Short mmCIF file of N, CA, C and O in Angstrom, two decimals:
data_model
loop_
_atom_site.label_atom_id
_atom_site.label_comp_id
_atom_site.label_asym_id
_atom_site.label_seq_id
_atom_site.Cartn_x
_atom_site.Cartn_y
_atom_site.Cartn_z
N MET H 91 -5.22 5.91 -9.96
CA MET H 91 -4.35 4.27 -10.69
C MET H 91 -3.73 4.00 -8.92
O MET H 91 -3.86 2.42 -8.28
N GLU H 92 -3.70 5.51 -7.97
CA GLU H 92 -3.13 5.35 -6.90
C GLU H 92 -4.19 4.42 -5.50
O GLU H 92 -3.94 3.62 -5.02
N LYS H 93 -6.04 5.10 -5.78
CA LYS H 93 -6.13 5.34 -5.36
C LYS H 93 -6.86 3.50 -5.41
O LYS H 93 -7.52 2.59 -4.46
N PHE H 94 -6.85 2.83 -6.76
CA PHE H 94 -7.37 1.54 -6.65
C PHE H 94 -6.42 0.59 -5.99
O PHE H 94 -6.56 -0.45 -5.49
N ILE H 95 -4.73 1.45 -6.10
CA ILE H 95 -4.10 0.51 -5.29
C ILE H 95 -4.10 -0.19 -3.70
O ILE H 95 -4.39 -0.61 -2.12
N LEU H 96 -4.24 1.41 -2.87
CA LEU H 96 -5.02 2.27 -2.16
C LEU H 96 -6.25 0.78 -1.40
O LEU H 96 -5.76 0.72 -0.39
N GLY H 97 -8.06 0.75 -2.49
CA GLY H 97 -8.03 0.60 -2.15
C GLY H 97 -8.53 -1.27 -2.02
O GLY H 97 -8.78 -2.03 -1.29
N ALA H 98 -7.72 -1.86 -3.40
CA ALA H 98 -6.87 -3.03 -2.76
C ALA H 98 -6.86 -3.80 -1.87
O ALA H 98 -6.89 -4.37 -1.66
N VAL H 99 -5.09 -2.76 -1.70
CA VAL H 99 -5.10 -2.93 0.01
C VAL H 99 -5.51 -3.08 0.46
O VAL H 99 -5.62 -4.43 1.88
N LEU H 100 -6.22 -1.92 1.51
CA LEU H 100 -7.23 -2.18 2.60
C LEU H 100 -8.20 -3.13 2.54
O LEU H 100 -8.74 -3.49 2.83
N GLY H 101 -9.20 -4.12 0.96
CA GLY H 101 -9.91 -4.22 0.71
C GLY H 101 -9.28 -5.86 1.11
O GLY H 101 -10.23 -6.85 1.78
N MET H 102 -8.39 -6.48 1.07
CA MET H 102 -7.68 -7.79 1.37
C MET H 102 -7.76 -7.72 2.50
O MET H 102 -7.59 -8.76 2.97
N ALA H 103 -6.46 -6.80 3.44
CA ALA H 103 -7.07 -6.43 3.95
C ALA H 103 -8.07 -6.50 5.07
O ALA H 103 -7.48 -7.69 6.43
N GLY H 104 -9.09 -5.90 4.81
CA GLY H 104 -9.56 -5.90 5.79
C GLY H 104 -10.33 -7.77 5.27
O GLY H 104 -11.73 -7.95 6.48
N GLY H 105 -10.57 -8.11 4.99
CA GLY H 105 -11.57 -9.19 4.11
C GLY H 105 -10.67 -10.60 4.55
O GLY H 105 -11.16 -11.06 5.21
N ALA H 106 -9.04 -10.43 4.89
CA ALA H 106 -8.70 -10.71 5.37
C ALA H 106 -8.41 -11.37 7.03
O ALA H 106 -8.83 -12.32 7.62
N LEU H 107 -8.76 -9.70 7.69
CA LEU H 107 -8.90 -9.96 9.50
C LEU H 107 -10.14 -10.63 8.97
O LEU H 107 -10.69 -11.07 10.27
N ILE H 108 -11.51 -10.23 8.20
CA ILE H 108 -12.59 -10.63 9.10
C ILE H 108 -12.54 -12.20 8.66
O ILE H 108 -13.31 -12.68 10.06
N VAL H 109 -12.15 -12.94 8.07
CA VAL H 109 -12.37 -14.36 7.74
C VAL H 109 -11.57 -15.46 9.15
O VAL H 109 -11.58 -15.90 9.25
N ALA H 110 -10.22 -14.72 9.29
CA ALA H 110 -9.06 -14.62 10.35
C ALA H 110 -9.63 -14.64 11.52
O ALA H 110 -9.51 -14.14 12.72
N ASN H 111 -9.20 -15.38 12.57
CA ASN H 111 -10.10 -16.09 13.41
C ASN H 111 -8.65 -16.46 14.20
O ASN H 111 -8.87 -16.38 16.16
N ASN H 112 -8.11 -16.65 13.87
CA ASN H 112 -6.40 -17.45 14.58
C ASN H 112 -5.46 -16.26 14.31
O ASN H 112 -5.24 -15.50 14.12
N CYS H 113 -4.96 -15.79 16.28
CA CYS H 113 -3.75 -14.95 16.54
C CYS H 113 -2.82 -14.65 15.80
O CYS H 113 -2.43 -13.93 15.22
N LYS H 114 -2.11 -15.84 15.66
CA LYS H 114 -1.20 -15.82 15.06
C LYS H 114 -1.53 -15.15 13.04
O LYS H 114 -0.81 -14.66 12.30
N VAL H 115 -2.30 -15.75 12.76
CA VAL H 115 -2.71 -15.76 11.55
C VAL H 115 -3.45 -14.86 11.39
O VAL H 115 -3.04 -13.45 10.32
N ARG H 116 -4.09 -13.43 12.14
CA ARG H 116 -3.66 -12.38 12.42
C ARG H 116 -3.03 -11.38 12.63
O ARG H 116 -3.58 -10.83 11.68
N ASN H 117 -1.43 -11.85 13.47
CA ASN H 117 -0.97 -11.15 13.30
C ASN H 117 -0.15 -11.25 11.28
O ASN H 117 0.82 -9.85 11.67
N LEU H 118 -0.30 -12.14 11.13
CA LEU H 118 0.26 -11.94 9.75
C LEU H 118 -0.07 -11.69 8.55
O LEU H 118 0.58 -10.84 7.76
N VAL H 119 -1.09 -11.59 8.84
CA VAL H 119 -2.01 -10.35 7.64
C VAL H 119 -1.57 -9.06 8.34
O VAL H 119 -1.16 -8.33 7.32
N LYS H 120 -1.68 -9.14 9.44
CA LYS H 120 -1.65 -7.25 9.64
C LYS H 120 0.11 -6.90 9.24
O LYS H 120 0.05 -5.70 8.85
N LYS H 121 0.73 -8.19 9.42
CA LYS H 121 1.99 -6.98 8.93
C LYS H 121 2.28 -7.30 7.27
O LYS H 121 3.01 -6.35 7.10
N ASN H 122 1.52 -8.60 6.66
CA ASN H 122 1.73 -8.09 5.08
C ASN H 122 0.84 -6.56 5.01
O ASN H 122 1.18 -6.59 4.14
N GLN H 123 -0.40 -6.23 5.57
CA GLN H 123 -0.84 -4.99 4.89
C GLN H 123 -0.26 -3.93 5.04
O GLN H 123 0.25 -3.33 4.31
N GLU H 124 0.38 -3.79 6.77
CA GLU H 124 2.25 -2.91 6.56
C GLU H 124 3.14 -2.85 5.39
O GLU H 124 2.88 -1.89 4.93
N ASP H 125 3.31 -3.87 5.25
CA ASP H 125 4.25 -4.31 4.21
C ASP H 125 3.77 -4.09 2.67
O ASP H 125 4.43 -2.78 1.80
N LEU H 126 2.39 -4.22 2.07
CA LEU H 126 1.84 -3.90 1.37
C LEU H 126 2.15 -2.31 1.15
O LEU H 126 1.58 -1.37 0.30
N MET H 127 1.05 -1.86 2.17
CA MET H 127 1.22 -0.12 2.55
C MET H 127 2.69 0.68 2.27
O MET H 127 2.00 1.48 1.44
N GLN H 128 2.76 -0.15 1.68
CA GLN H 128 4.68 1.04 2.53
C GLN H 128 5.09 0.19 0.90
O GLN H 128 5.50 1.49 0.37
N LYS H 129 4.91 -0.30 0.24
CA LYS H 129 5.84 -0.46 -1.16
C LYS H 129 3.87 -0.24 -2.44
O LYS H 129 5.34 1.10 -3.18
N ALA H 130 3.25 0.22 -1.99
CA ALA H 130 1.41 1.61 -2.15
C ALA H 130 2.56 2.88 -1.62
O ALA H 130 2.50 3.50 -2.75
N GLU H 131 2.91 3.26 -0.43
CA GLU H 131 3.09 4.36 -1.21
C GLU H 131 5.18 4.99 -1.33
O GLU H 131 5.11 5.73 -2.02
N GLN H 132 5.68 3.62 -1.28
CA GLN H 132 7.16 4.35 -1.96
C GLN H 132 6.92 3.97 -3.71
O GLN H 132 6.57 5.44 -4.00
N TYR H 133 5.21 3.78 -4.50
CA TYR H 133 5.02 3.61 -5.77
C TYR H 133 4.32 4.40 -5.96
O TYR H 133 4.69 5.30 -6.70
N ILE H 134 4.01 5.47 -5.32
CA ILE H 134 2.76 6.70 -5.69
C ILE H 134 3.88 7.70 -5.07
O ILE H 134 3.82 9.00 -5.76
N ASP H 135 4.98 7.21 -4.50
CA ASP H 135 5.84 9.05 -4.18
C ASP H 135 6.75 9.01 -5.41
O ASP H 135 7.15 9.83 -5.75
N SER H 136 7.26 7.67 -5.72
CA SER H 136 7.93 7.73 -7.06
C SER H 136 7.66 8.52 -7.99
O SER H 136 7.94 8.87 -9.27
N LYS H 137 6.36 7.79 -8.63
CA LYS H 137 5.23 7.99 -9.12
C LYS H 137 5.19 9.69 -9.61
O LYS H 137 5.25 11.10 -10.48
N LEU H 138 5.01 10.63 -8.09
CA LEU H 138 4.84 12.47 -7.53
C LEU H 138 6.45 13.02 -7.86
O LEU H 138 6.50 13.84 -8.35
N GLU H 139 7.93 12.56 -7.13
CA GLU H 139 8.51 12.99 -7.57
C GLU H 139 8.92 13.19 -9.49
O GLU H 139 9.25 13.58 -9.70
N LYS H 140 9.00 11.84 -10.34
CA LYS H 140 8.57 11.27 -11.87
C LYS H 140 7.67 12.73 -11.86
O LYS H 140 8.25 13.50 -12.75
N MET H 141 6.70 13.12 -11.82
CA MET H 141 5.80 14.15 -11.79
C MET H 141 6.55 15.19 -12.25
O MET H 141 6.38 16.93 -12.68
N GLU H 142 6.83 15.93 -10.64
CA GLU H 142 7.87 17.27 -10.07
C GLU H 142 8.83 16.99 -10.37
O GLU H 142 9.64 18.72 -11.13
N GLY H 143 9.16 15.82 -10.89
CA GLY H 143 10.59 16.42 -11.77
C GLY H 143 10.46 16.73 -13.23
O GLY H 143 11.28 17.75 -14.33
N GLY H 144 9.37 16.00 -13.64
CA GLY H 144 9.52 16.64 -15.16
C GLY H 144 8.27 17.79 -15.26
O GLY H 144 9.38 18.80 -16.50
N SER H 145 7.86 18.33 -14.27
CA SER H 145 7.53 20.16 -14.58
C SER H 145 8.75 20.87 -14.40
O SER H 145 8.74 22.12 -14.59
N GLN H 146 9.59 20.63 -13.52
CA GLN H 146 10.39 21.17 -13.38
C GLN H 146 12.01 21.49 -14.09
O GLN H 146 11.64 22.82 -14.38
N SER H 147 11.76 20.35 -15.20
CA SER H 147 12.53 20.92 -16.61
C SER H 147 11.31 21.30 -17.59
O SER H 147 12.47 21.79 -18.45
N GLN H 148 10.39 21.00 -17.39
CA GLN H 148 10.15 22.52 -18.03
C GLN H 148 9.86 23.50 -17.91
O GLN H 148 9.48 24.42 -19.19
N SER H 149 10.01 23.75 -16.34
CA SER H 149 10.21 25.52 -16.82
C SER H 149 11.20 26.48 -17.02
O SER H 149 12.04 25.43 -16.30
#
């Protein structure tokens, strides 16, 4: 699931950068890409914490 999210984010950002010829649009896409990457990383981190928390409570 995490690989899919990361691939989708990179694919959307890459496609938008190819299409965007305007500097303002390119900067906006870059900012949105960074925001999406941070959200994806937070999601992955929260999933890992839940997995680690569950495995620690079992031992």
